mmCIF file of C-alpha atoms and ligand atoms in Angstrom:
data_model
loop_
_atom_site.group_PDB
_atom_site.id
_atom_site.type_symbol
_atom_site.label_atom_id
_atom_site.label_comp_id
_atom_site.label_asym_id
_atom_site.label_seq_id
_atom_site.Cartn_x
_atom_site.Cartn_y
_atom_site.Cartn_z
ATOM 1 C CA MET R 1 122.556 97.074 93.670
ATOM 2 C CA THR R 2 120.702 100.367 93.345
ATOM 3 C CA ASP R 3 117.743 101.273 95.531
ATOM 4 C CA THR R 4 115.238 100.900 92.676
ATOM 5 C CA GLN R 5 116.432 97.343 91.939
ATOM 6 C CA ALA R 6 115.807 96.292 95.522
ATOM 7 C CA ARG R 7 112.161 97.372 95.540
ATOM 8 C CA ILE R 8 109.564 94.638 95.481
ATOM 9 C CA LYS R 9 106.746 94.833 92.961
ATOM 10 C CA VAL R 10 103.360 93.276 93.604
ATOM 11 C CA ALA R 11 100.867 93.061 90.712
ATOM 12 C CA ILE R 12 97.167 93.267 91.555
ATOM 13 C CA GLN R 13 94.004 93.864 89.562
ATOM 14 C CA LYS R 14 93.518 97.542 88.679
ATOM 15 C CA SER R 15 89.776 97.685 88.790
ATOM 16 C CA GLY R 16 87.560 94.685 89.268
ATOM 17 C CA ARG R 17 86.293 92.137 91.721
ATOM 18 C CA LEU R 18 89.671 91.451 93.349
ATOM 19 C CA THR R 19 90.895 95.040 93.661
ATOM 20 C CA ASP R 20 89.461 96.163 97.012
ATOM 21 C CA ARG R 21 90.317 93.000 98.906
ATOM 22 C CA SER R 22 93.849 92.889 97.449
ATOM 23 C CA LEU R 23 94.559 96.499 98.422
ATOM 24 C CA GLU R 24 93.043 95.899 101.851
ATOM 25 C CA LEU R 25 95.317 92.881 102.352
ATOM 26 C CA LEU R 26 98.436 94.921 101.536
ATOM 27 C CA GLU R 27 97.276 97.782 103.751
ATOM 28 C CA ARG R 28 96.692 95.381 106.625
ATOM 29 C CA CYS R 29 100.294 94.212 106.129
ATOM 30 C CA GLY R 30 101.243 97.775 107.050
ATOM 31 C CA LEU R 31 101.822 99.132 103.531
ATOM 32 C CA LYS R 32 101.185 102.833 103.005
ATOM 33 C CA TYR R 33 101.426 103.963 99.394
ATOM 34 C CA THR R 34 100.883 107.048 97.261
ATOM 35 C CA ARG R 35 99.065 106.788 93.988
ATOM 36 C CA GLY R 36 98.014 109.606 91.724
ATOM 37 C CA ARG R 37 94.720 109.524 89.896
ATOM 38 C CA ASP R 38 94.684 106.791 87.226
ATOM 39 C CA GLN R 39 98.291 105.903 87.980
ATOM 40 C CA LEU R 40 99.321 102.325 87.402
ATOM 41 C CA ILE R 41 101.820 102.227 90.256
ATOM 42 C CA GLY R 42 101.301 102.809 93.959
ATOM 43 C CA PHE R 43 104.670 103.710 95.505
ATOM 44 C CA GLY R 44 105.249 102.246 98.954
ATOM 45 C CA GLU R 45 106.122 105.005 101.416
ATOM 46 C CA ASN R 46 107.048 102.999 104.480
ATOM 47 C CA MET R 47 108.267 99.739 102.896
ATOM 48 C CA PRO R 48 110.283 99.052 99.696
ATOM 49 C CA VAL R 49 107.139 97.561 98.145
ATOM 50 C CA ASP R 50 105.371 99.019 95.072
ATOM 51 C CA VAL R 51 101.962 97.971 93.803
ATOM 52 C CA LEU R 52 101.380 97.574 90.046
ATOM 53 C CA LEU R 53 97.726 97.950 89.083
ATOM 54 C CA VAL R 54 96.992 96.044 85.872
ATOM 55 C CA ARG R 55 94.375 93.877 84.136
ATOM 56 C CA ASP R 56 94.102 90.545 85.909
ATOM 57 C CA ASP R 57 94.899 88.647 82.690
ATOM 58 C CA ASP R 58 98.359 90.297 82.568
ATOM 59 C CA ILE R 59 99.355 89.336 86.120
ATOM 60 C CA PRO R 60 100.604 85.755 85.495
ATOM 61 C CA GLY R 61 102.822 86.965 82.598
ATOM 62 C CA LEU R 62 104.276 89.845 84.631
ATOM 63 C CA VAL R 63 105.218 87.413 87.404
ATOM 64 C CA ARG R 64 106.547 84.772 84.973
ATOM 65 C CA ASP R 65 108.769 87.364 83.299
ATOM 66 C CA ASP R 66 110.021 88.597 86.685
ATOM 67 C CA VAL R 67 108.688 92.123 86.015
ATOM 68 C CA CYS R 68 106.821 91.658 89.308
ATOM 69 C CA ASP R 69 108.036 89.577 92.242
ATOM 70 C CA LEU R 70 104.550 88.738 93.491
ATOM 71 C CA GLY R 71 101.029 88.832 92.083
ATOM 72 C CA ILE R 72 97.454 88.258 93.188
ATOM 73 C CA VAL R 73 95.091 86.701 90.661
ATOM 74 C CA GLY R 74 92.107 84.341 90.497
ATOM 75 C CA MET R 75 92.866 80.619 90.170
ATOM 76 C CA ASN R 76 90.761 80.617 86.958
ATOM 77 C CA VAL R 77 93.043 83.149 85.217
ATOM 78 C CA LEU R 78 96.135 81.516 86.693
ATOM 79 C CA GLU R 79 95.261 78.010 85.498
ATOM 80 C CA GLU R 80 94.303 79.222 81.991
ATOM 81 C CA ARG R 81 97.635 81.021 81.648
ATOM 82 C CA ARG R 82 99.600 78.152 83.204
ATOM 83 C CA LEU R 83 98.261 75.762 80.562
ATOM 84 C CA GLN R 84 99.219 78.297 77.875
ATOM 85 C CA PHE R 85 102.737 78.880 79.236
ATOM 86 C CA VAL R 86 103.380 75.156 79.707
ATOM 87 C CA ALA R 87 102.267 74.534 76.094
ATOM 88 C CA GLU R 88 104.769 77.235 75.073
ATOM 89 C CA GLY R 89 107.549 75.384 76.891
ATOM 90 C CA HIS R 90 107.810 77.086 80.310
ATOM 91 C CA ALA R 91 108.057 74.246 82.794
ATOM 92 C CA GLU R 92 107.307 76.342 85.907
ATOM 93 C CA PRO R 93 106.042 79.820 84.937
ATOM 94 C CA PHE R 94 105.321 80.887 88.545
ATOM 95 C CA ARG R 95 105.143 79.508 92.058
ATOM 96 C CA VAL R 96 101.802 79.358 93.852
ATOM 97 C CA VAL R 97 102.527 80.779 97.293
ATOM 98 C CA ARG R 98 99.143 80.497 98.974
ATOM 99 C CA PRO R 99 95.375 80.816 98.493
ATOM 100 C CA LEU R 100 94.005 84.047 99.978
ATOM 101 C CA ASP R 101 90.429 83.037 100.761
ATOM 102 C CA TYR R 102 88.557 85.736 98.798
ATOM 103 C CA GLY R 103 87.207 86.121 95.245
ATOM 104 C CA ARG R 104 85.656 82.679 95.479
ATOM 105 C CA CYS R 105 83.776 81.349 92.422
ATOM 106 C CA ARG R 106 83.629 78.183 90.340
ATOM 107 C CA LEU R 107 84.051 77.391 86.665
ATOM 108 C CA ALA R 108 80.996 75.333 85.808
ATOM 109 C CA PHE R 109 78.967 74.133 82.844
ATOM 110 C CA GLY R 110 75.640 75.808 82.086
ATOM 111 C CA TYR R 111 73.040 73.842 80.119
ATOM 112 C CA PRO R 112 70.001 75.495 78.444
ATOM 113 C CA GLU R 113 66.986 74.677 80.636
ATOM 114 C CA ASP R 114 64.856 73.660 77.657
ATOM 115 C CA GLY R 115 67.676 71.873 75.785
ATOM 116 C CA PRO R 116 68.447 68.151 75.565
ATOM 117 C CA ILE R 117 71.896 68.218 77.257
ATOM 118 C CA ARG R 118 71.980 67.365 80.977
ATOM 119 C CA ALA R 119 75.584 66.283 81.633
ATOM 120 C CA VAL R 120 79.160 66.438 80.316
ATOM 121 C CA GLY R 121 78.887 62.859 79.053
ATOM 122 C CA GLU R 122 76.305 64.049 76.476
ATOM 123 C CA LEU R 123 78.580 66.736 74.970
ATOM 124 C CA GLY R 124 80.126 64.646 72.151
ATOM 125 C CA GLY R 125 80.013 66.646 68.888
ATOM 126 C CA ARG R 126 78.550 69.736 70.648
ATOM 127 C CA ARG R 127 79.943 73.280 71.050
ATOM 128 C CA VAL R 128 80.976 74.712 74.421
ATOM 129 C CA ALA R 129 81.317 78.519 74.730
ATOM 130 C CA THR R 130 83.846 79.719 77.321
ATOM 131 C CA SER R 131 86.404 82.406 78.177
ATOM 132 C CA TYR R 132 88.668 79.630 79.513
ATOM 133 C CA PRO R 133 89.325 77.500 76.390
ATOM 134 C CA ARG R 134 92.448 75.765 77.721
ATOM 135 C CA ILE R 135 90.970 74.741 81.063
ATOM 136 C CA VAL R 136 87.814 73.466 79.365
ATOM 137 C CA GLN R 137 89.716 71.626 76.608
ATOM 138 C CA ASP R 138 92.000 70.064 79.211
ATOM 139 C CA TYR R 139 88.972 68.877 81.190
ATOM 140 C CA LEU R 140 87.195 67.483 78.107
ATOM 141 C CA THR R 141 90.337 65.653 77.014
ATOM 142 C CA ARG R 142 90.817 64.172 80.500
ATOM 143 C CA THR R 143 87.200 63.012 80.629
ATOM 144 C CA GLY R 144 87.364 61.647 77.068
ATOM 145 C CA VAL R 145 84.584 63.882 75.667
ATOM 146 C CA ASP R 146 84.953 65.026 72.066
ATOM 147 C CA ALA R 147 83.269 68.464 72.093
ATOM 148 C CA ARG R 148 84.299 71.674 70.298
ATOM 149 C CA VAL R 149 85.441 74.593 72.433
ATOM 150 C CA VAL R 150 84.392 78.046 71.163
ATOM 151 C CA GLU R 151 86.247 80.962 72.753
ATOM 152 C CA PHE R 152 84.239 83.982 73.934
ATOM 153 C CA SER R 153 85.868 86.967 75.627
ATOM 154 C CA GLY R 154 82.698 88.138 77.364
ATOM 155 C CA ALA R 155 78.922 87.596 77.624
ATOM 156 C CA VAL R 156 79.422 83.841 77.378
ATOM 157 C CA GLU R 157 75.979 83.241 78.868
ATOM 158 C CA ILE R 158 74.191 84.522 75.765
ATOM 159 C CA ALA R 159 76.081 82.224 73.356
ATOM 160 C CA PRO R 160 73.407 79.472 73.372
ATOM 161 C CA SER R 161 70.519 81.872 72.724
ATOM 162 C CA LEU R 162 72.520 83.422 69.848
ATOM 163 C CA GLY R 163 72.956 79.943 68.394
ATOM 164 C CA ARG R 164 76.755 80.182 68.737
ATOM 165 C CA ALA R 165 77.094 77.249 71.154
ATOM 166 C CA ASP R 166 75.071 74.411 72.680
ATOM 167 C CA VAL R 167 76.250 74.883 76.257
ATOM 168 C CA ILE R 168 78.581 77.197 78.178
ATOM 169 C CA CYS R 169 81.319 76.842 80.771
ATOM 170 C CA ASP R 170 81.709 80.049 82.784
ATOM 171 C CA LEU R 171 82.409 81.455 86.241
ATOM 172 C CA VAL R 172 79.535 81.167 88.675
ATOM 173 C CA SER R 173 79.196 82.771 92.051
ATOM 174 C CA THR R 174 75.556 83.124 93.147
ATOM 175 C CA GLY R 175 74.129 81.444 90.039
ATOM 176 C CA ALA R 176 71.891 84.464 89.281
ATOM 177 C CA THR R 177 73.463 85.075 85.844
ATOM 178 C CA LEU R 178 72.858 81.475 84.766
ATOM 179 C CA ALA R 179 69.259 81.607 86.008
ATOM 180 C CA ALA R 180 68.601 84.942 84.258
ATOM 181 C CA ASN R 181 69.735 83.344 80.982
ATOM 182 C CA ARG R 182 67.662 80.204 81.537
ATOM 183 C CA LEU R 183 70.724 78.008 82.007
ATOM 184 C CA ARG R 184 70.962 75.173 84.505
ATOM 185 C CA GLU R 185 74.237 74.808 86.418
ATOM 186 C CA GLY R 186 76.113 71.595 85.708
ATOM 187 C CA GLU R 187 79.477 70.104 86.687
ATOM 188 C CA THR R 188 82.121 72.320 88.308
ATOM 189 C CA ILE R 189 85.515 71.886 86.679
ATOM 190 C CA LEU R 190 87.528 74.347 88.817
ATOM 191 C CA ASP R 191 87.017 75.907 92.255
ATOM 192 C CA SER R 192 88.606 79.335 92.287
ATOM 193 C CA GLN R 193 89.739 81.988 94.754
ATOM 194 C CA ALA R 194 92.400 84.716 94.786
ATOM 195 C CA ILE R 195 95.908 83.218 94.799
ATOM 196 C CA LEU R 196 99.242 84.786 95.728
ATOM 197 C CA ILE R 197 101.933 83.870 93.206
ATOM 198 C CA GLN R 198 105.661 84.446 93.122
ATOM 199 C CA THR R 199 108.204 84.526 90.302
ATOM 200 C CA PRO R 200 109.985 81.200 89.767
ATOM 201 C CA GLN R 201 113.358 83.027 89.658
ATOM 202 C CA GLN R 202 115.698 82.904 92.615
ATOM 203 C CA VAL R 203 114.958 85.921 94.841
ATOM 204 C CA PRO R 204 117.925 88.341 94.644
ATOM 205 C CA PRO R 205 119.630 88.876 98.034
ATOM 206 C CA GLY R 206 118.508 92.526 98.246
ATOM 207 C CA LYS R 207 114.859 91.448 98.162
ATOM 208 C CA THR R 208 114.797 88.334 100.348
ATOM 209 C CA GLU R 209 114.276 90.114 103.654
ATOM 210 C CA TRP R 210 111.266 92.176 102.537
ATOM 211 C CA ILE R 211 109.642 89.358 100.557
ATOM 212 C CA ASP R 212 109.917 87.111 103.629
ATOM 213 C CA ARG R 213 108.544 89.864 105.873
ATOM 214 C CA LEU R 214 105.645 90.545 103.534
ATOM 215 C CA LEU R 215 104.754 86.826 103.256
ATOM 216 C CA GLN R 216 104.910 86.448 107.038
ATOM 217 C CA ARG R 217 102.633 89.471 107.480
ATOM 218 C CA ILE R 218 100.172 88.079 104.907
ATOM 219 C CA ASP R 219 100.079 84.852 106.950
ATOM 220 C CA GLY R 220 99.474 86.927 110.070
ATOM 221 C CA VAL R 221 96.624 88.885 108.434
ATOM 222 C CA MET R 222 94.983 85.659 107.237
ATOM 223 C CA GLN R 223 95.236 84.072 110.656
ATOM 224 C CA VAL R 224 93.761 86.996 112.595
ATOM 225 C CA ARG R 225 90.760 87.299 110.284
ATOM 226 C CA GLU R 226 88.873 84.591 112.144
ATOM 227 C CA SER R 227 90.916 84.585 115.356
ATOM 228 C CA LYS R 228 89.488 85.720 118.687
ATOM 229 C CA TYR R 229 91.038 86.274 122.101
ATOM 230 C CA VAL R 230 88.785 84.665 124.692
ATOM 231 C CA MET R 231 88.924 85.347 128.440
ATOM 232 C CA MET R 232 86.849 83.787 131.227
ATOM 233 C CA ASN R 233 86.905 82.640 134.830
ATOM 234 C CA ALA R 234 86.196 79.008 135.687
ATOM 235 C CA PRO R 235 86.798 76.295 138.278
ATOM 236 C CA ILE R 236 90.107 74.566 137.566
ATOM 237 C CA ALA R 237 88.255 71.218 137.343
ATOM 238 C CA ALA R 238 86.297 72.508 134.301
ATOM 239 C CA LEU R 239 89.488 73.197 132.310
ATOM 240 C CA PRO R 240 89.510 69.961 130.225
ATOM 241 C CA GLU R 241 85.859 70.442 129.169
ATOM 242 C CA ILE R 242 86.410 74.154 128.419
ATOM 243 C CA THR R 243 89.483 73.382 126.262
ATOM 244 C CA ARG R 244 87.430 70.824 124.366
ATOM 245 C CA LEU R 245 84.659 73.356 123.661
ATOM 246 C CA LEU R 246 86.915 76.126 122.338
ATOM 247 C CA PRO R 247 87.176 76.073 118.499
ATOM 248 C CA GLY R 248 90.725 75.911 117.096
ATOM 249 C CA ALA R 249 92.233 76.893 120.451
ATOM 250 C CA GLU R 250 95.899 76.913 121.338
ATOM 251 C CA ALA R 251 97.060 75.813 124.813
ATOM 252 C CA PRO R 252 95.305 78.222 127.212
ATOM 253 C CA THR R 253 97.065 80.475 129.706
ATOM 254 C CA VAL R 254 95.716 79.666 133.197
ATOM 255 C CA ILE R 255 96.107 82.313 135.908
ATOM 256 C CA PRO R 256 95.171 81.749 139.586
ATOM 257 C CA LEU R 257 92.575 84.225 140.935
ATOM 258 C CA GLU R 258 93.582 85.847 144.269
ATOM 259 C CA GLY R 259 91.488 84.536 147.163
ATOM 260 C CA ARG R 260 89.039 82.589 144.928
ATOM 261 C CA GLY R 261 89.994 79.038 145.939
ATOM 262 C CA ASP R 262 89.852 76.699 142.977
ATOM 263 C CA LYS R 263 88.855 79.375 140.440
ATOM 264 C CA VAL R 264 91.208 80.459 137.651
ATOM 265 C CA ALA R 265 91.239 82.969 134.825
ATOM 266 C CA ILE R 266 91.627 81.363 131.375
ATOM 267 C CA HIS R 267 93.002 83.290 128.379
ATOM 268 C CA VAL R 268 93.146 81.647 124.981
ATOM 269 C CA VAL R 269 93.490 82.476 121.270
ATOM 270 C CA CYS R 270 90.915 80.691 119.115
ATOM 271 C CA ARG R 271 91.747 80.331 115.403
ATOM 272 C CA GLU R 272 88.079 80.166 114.446
ATOM 273 C CA ASN R 273 85.062 82.359 115.006
ATOM 274 C CA VAL R 274 83.473 81.996 118.437
ATOM 275 C CA PHE R 275 79.685 81.803 118.201
ATOM 276 C CA TRP R 276 77.038 82.525 120.849
ATOM 277 C CA GLU R 277 76.355 78.773 121.110
ATOM 278 C CA THR R 278 79.973 78.169 122.116
ATOM 279 C CA LEU R 279 79.741 80.837 124.839
ATOM 280 C CA GLU R 280 76.516 79.294 126.146
ATOM 281 C CA ASN R 281 78.163 75.850 126.252
ATOM 282 C CA LEU R 282 81.182 77.312 128.059
ATOM 283 C CA LYS R 283 78.873 78.881 130.635
ATOM 284 C CA ARG R 284 77.161 75.533 131.135
ATOM 285 C CA ALA R 285 80.580 73.955 131.694
ATOM 286 C CA GLY R 286 81.184 76.388 134.579
ATOM 287 C CA ALA R 287 82.761 79.453 132.936
ATOM 288 C CA SER R 288 81.738 82.998 133.927
ATOM 289 C CA SER R 289 82.716 86.592 132.981
ATOM 290 C CA LEU R 290 83.234 85.552 129.365
ATOM 291 C CA LEU R 291 84.894 88.078 127.053
ATOM 292 C CA VAL R 292 85.595 87.646 123.317
ATOM 293 C CA LEU R 293 87.951 90.175 121.712
ATOM 294 C CA PRO R 294 89.056 90.570 118.092
ATOM 295 C CA VAL R 295 92.755 90.027 117.399
ATOM 296 C CA GLU R 296 94.412 93.006 115.715
ATOM 297 C CA LYS R 297 97.799 91.543 114.714
ATOM 298 C CA MET R 298 99.538 88.196 115.085
ATOM 299 C CA LEU R 299 103.108 87.055 114.368
ATOM 300 C CA PRO R 300 103.579 83.308 114.783
HETATM 301 O O1 PRT U 1 89.539 94.184 83.653
HETATM 302 P P1 PRT U 1 90.032 92.878 84.114
HETATM 303 O O2 PRT U 1 90.445 91.952 82.994
HETATM 304 O O3 PRT U 1 91.101 93.027 85.159
HETATM 305 O O4 PRT U 1 88.802 92.206 84.900
HETATM 306 P P2 PRT U 1 87.819 91.014 84.482
HETATM 307 O O5 PRT U 1 86.577 91.602 83.935
HETATM 308 O O6 PRT U 1 88.527 89.965 83.694
HETATM 309 O O7 PRT U 1 87.575 90.311 85.918
HETATM 310 P P3 PRT U 1 86.502 90.602 87.091
HETATM 311 O O8 PRT U 1 86.867 91.842 87.839
HETATM 312 O O9 PRT U 1 85.102 90.443 86.607
HETATM 313 O O10 PRT U 1 86.831 89.321 88.002
HETATM 314 C C1 PRT U 1 88.088 89.137 88.568
HETATM 315 C C2 PRT U 1 88.146 87.773 89.213
HETATM 316 O O11 PRT U 1 87.134 87.682 90.236
HETATM 317 C C3 PRT U 1 87.812 86.593 88.317
HETATM 318 O O12 PRT U 1 88.912 86.206 87.498
HETATM 319 C C4 PRT U 1 87.458 85.520 89.335
HETATM 320 O O13 PRT U 1 88.639 84.912 89.839
HETATM 321 C C5 PRT U 1 86.806 86.323 90.464
HETATM 322 N N1 PRT U 1 85.324 86.200 90.512
HETATM 323 C C6 PRT U 1 84.605 85.866 91.628
HETATM 324 C C7 PRT U 1 84.438 86.365 89.513
HETATM 325 C C8 PRT U 1 83.154 86.127 90.029
HETATM 326 N N2 PRT U 1 83.294 85.827 91.348
HETATM 327 C C9 PRT U 1 81.993 86.260 89.167
HETATM 328 N N3 PRT U 1 80.872 86.040 89.628
HETATM 329 N N4 PRT U 1 84.602 86.741 88.215
HETATM 330 C C10 PRT U 1 83.511 86.861 87.423
HETATM 331 N N5 PRT U 1 82.233 86.632 87.834
HETATM 332 C C11 PRT U 1 81.155 86.824 86.804
HETATM 333 C C12 PRT U 1 80.949 85.638 85.884
HETATM 334 O O14 PRT U 1 81.831 85.696 84.784
HETATM 335 C C13 PRT U 1 79.492 85.788 85.452
HETATM 336 O O15 PRT U 1 79.358 86.713 84.406
HETATM 337 O O16 PRT U 1 79.904 87.055 87.398
HETATM 338 C C14 PRT U 1 78.879 86.376 86.684
HETATM 339 C C15 PRT U 1 78.310 85.265 87.527
HETATM 340 O O17 PRT U 1 77.979 85.714 88.797
HETATM 341 P P4 PRT U 1 76.671 85.172 89.531
HETATM 342 O O18 PRT U 1 76.774 85.712 90.927
HETATM 343 O O19 PRT U 1 75.500 85.710 88.792
HETATM 344 O O20 PRT U 1 76.743 83.660 89.514
HETATM 345 ZN ZN1 ZN U 2 90.344 89.920 82.964
#
C-alpha cells in the first residue's frame, strides 16, 4: 500500500454553520494542517489525516462512495440523503458513528399566523414547501396525511406569502426567521445536530490504527468539554455527602492531610459543569479550599 492510500480523509463543510466547530474539533484532536487560500483540501502535517472542505450536501455521498473515510454533517442533510440512497437500493450507505453536540436545530412545520391551518392533521390536500422533501414525505406518509410536498432549495419561509405553498417545513433554531415571516412554529419532525459518519466499507488495515486513534481523541474532546477537575479539603466523615453533591463524578481520590487529624484532600473529575450553587452546597457539607480547574485532555 502506498503512503497516499493510507491517508484518512475527513469531509467537512467548506463554509457554513458547521465549519468553525468542525475544524475546531479536529484541531483539538491534535491535527495541524496546511491549506492554501480557497483550497478544498487541508493536508495533515502531523497525522496521516486530510480534511476535504465541500458543500454539506455532498458529504453523505462522499462517505457512501468511500471517497472519504469520515464525514461531519447535520442530521437533517444525513437523513434526507439516507432516504434517497435507500430508495436507490443502498441498504447501509454510511455508519453513524456519534452525535457531536453542536449545530443543533430542528425541522419543524411553520403555519401562517393568519391562516386556517393549526396542526399537521389539517394538512390533507394542502401544499408543504420544504428543502427536505424526503423527510417530510416520509413523515406525512407515516402519520397518514395526504398533503403535497413542494421542493424549495432556499427561502422556504417566503413560499406561503408568494402563494406557492400553504405551510412550510424548515430548519428552526431561534425561531426568529419564522416570526419575521409571520409563521407560527408547529410540530417538530426531526431534531438535528452535527453527526460524525463513517463509510460502511471495511476499514483497510493501513487505516485502522489512525481511524481508531482519531475516534478515541474525538471522544476525549467531547468528554473534556464539560469536565472539571475539582479539589477540596474536608472531614473524612463528610465524604459520602460530598460524593453525592458532585455532578457526574467518578470515584474520588482521597489523600490524608499531614497533621490535620480527620481531614483529607479530595480530588475528583466531574463529567458535568460545576456551578456556584454546587460549590456553596459542598462548603455547607464541610468542604474548604475548593478549587475547580478545566480539563485540557482526557484519554479513557
Ligand atoms: O453551502 P452549503 O450547502 O454547505 O451550506 P448550507 O447553506 O446548506 O448550510 P448552512 O451552513 O446554512 O447550515 C449547515 C447546517 O447547520 C444545517 O444543515 C443544519 O444541520 C445546521 N443548522 C443549525 C442550521 C441552523 N441551525 C439554522 N438555523 N441550518 C440552517 N438554519 C437556517 C434555517 O434554514 C432558517 O433559514 O436558519 C434559519 C432559521 O434560524 P432561526 O434562528 O431564525 O430560527
Ligand atoms: Zn447545503
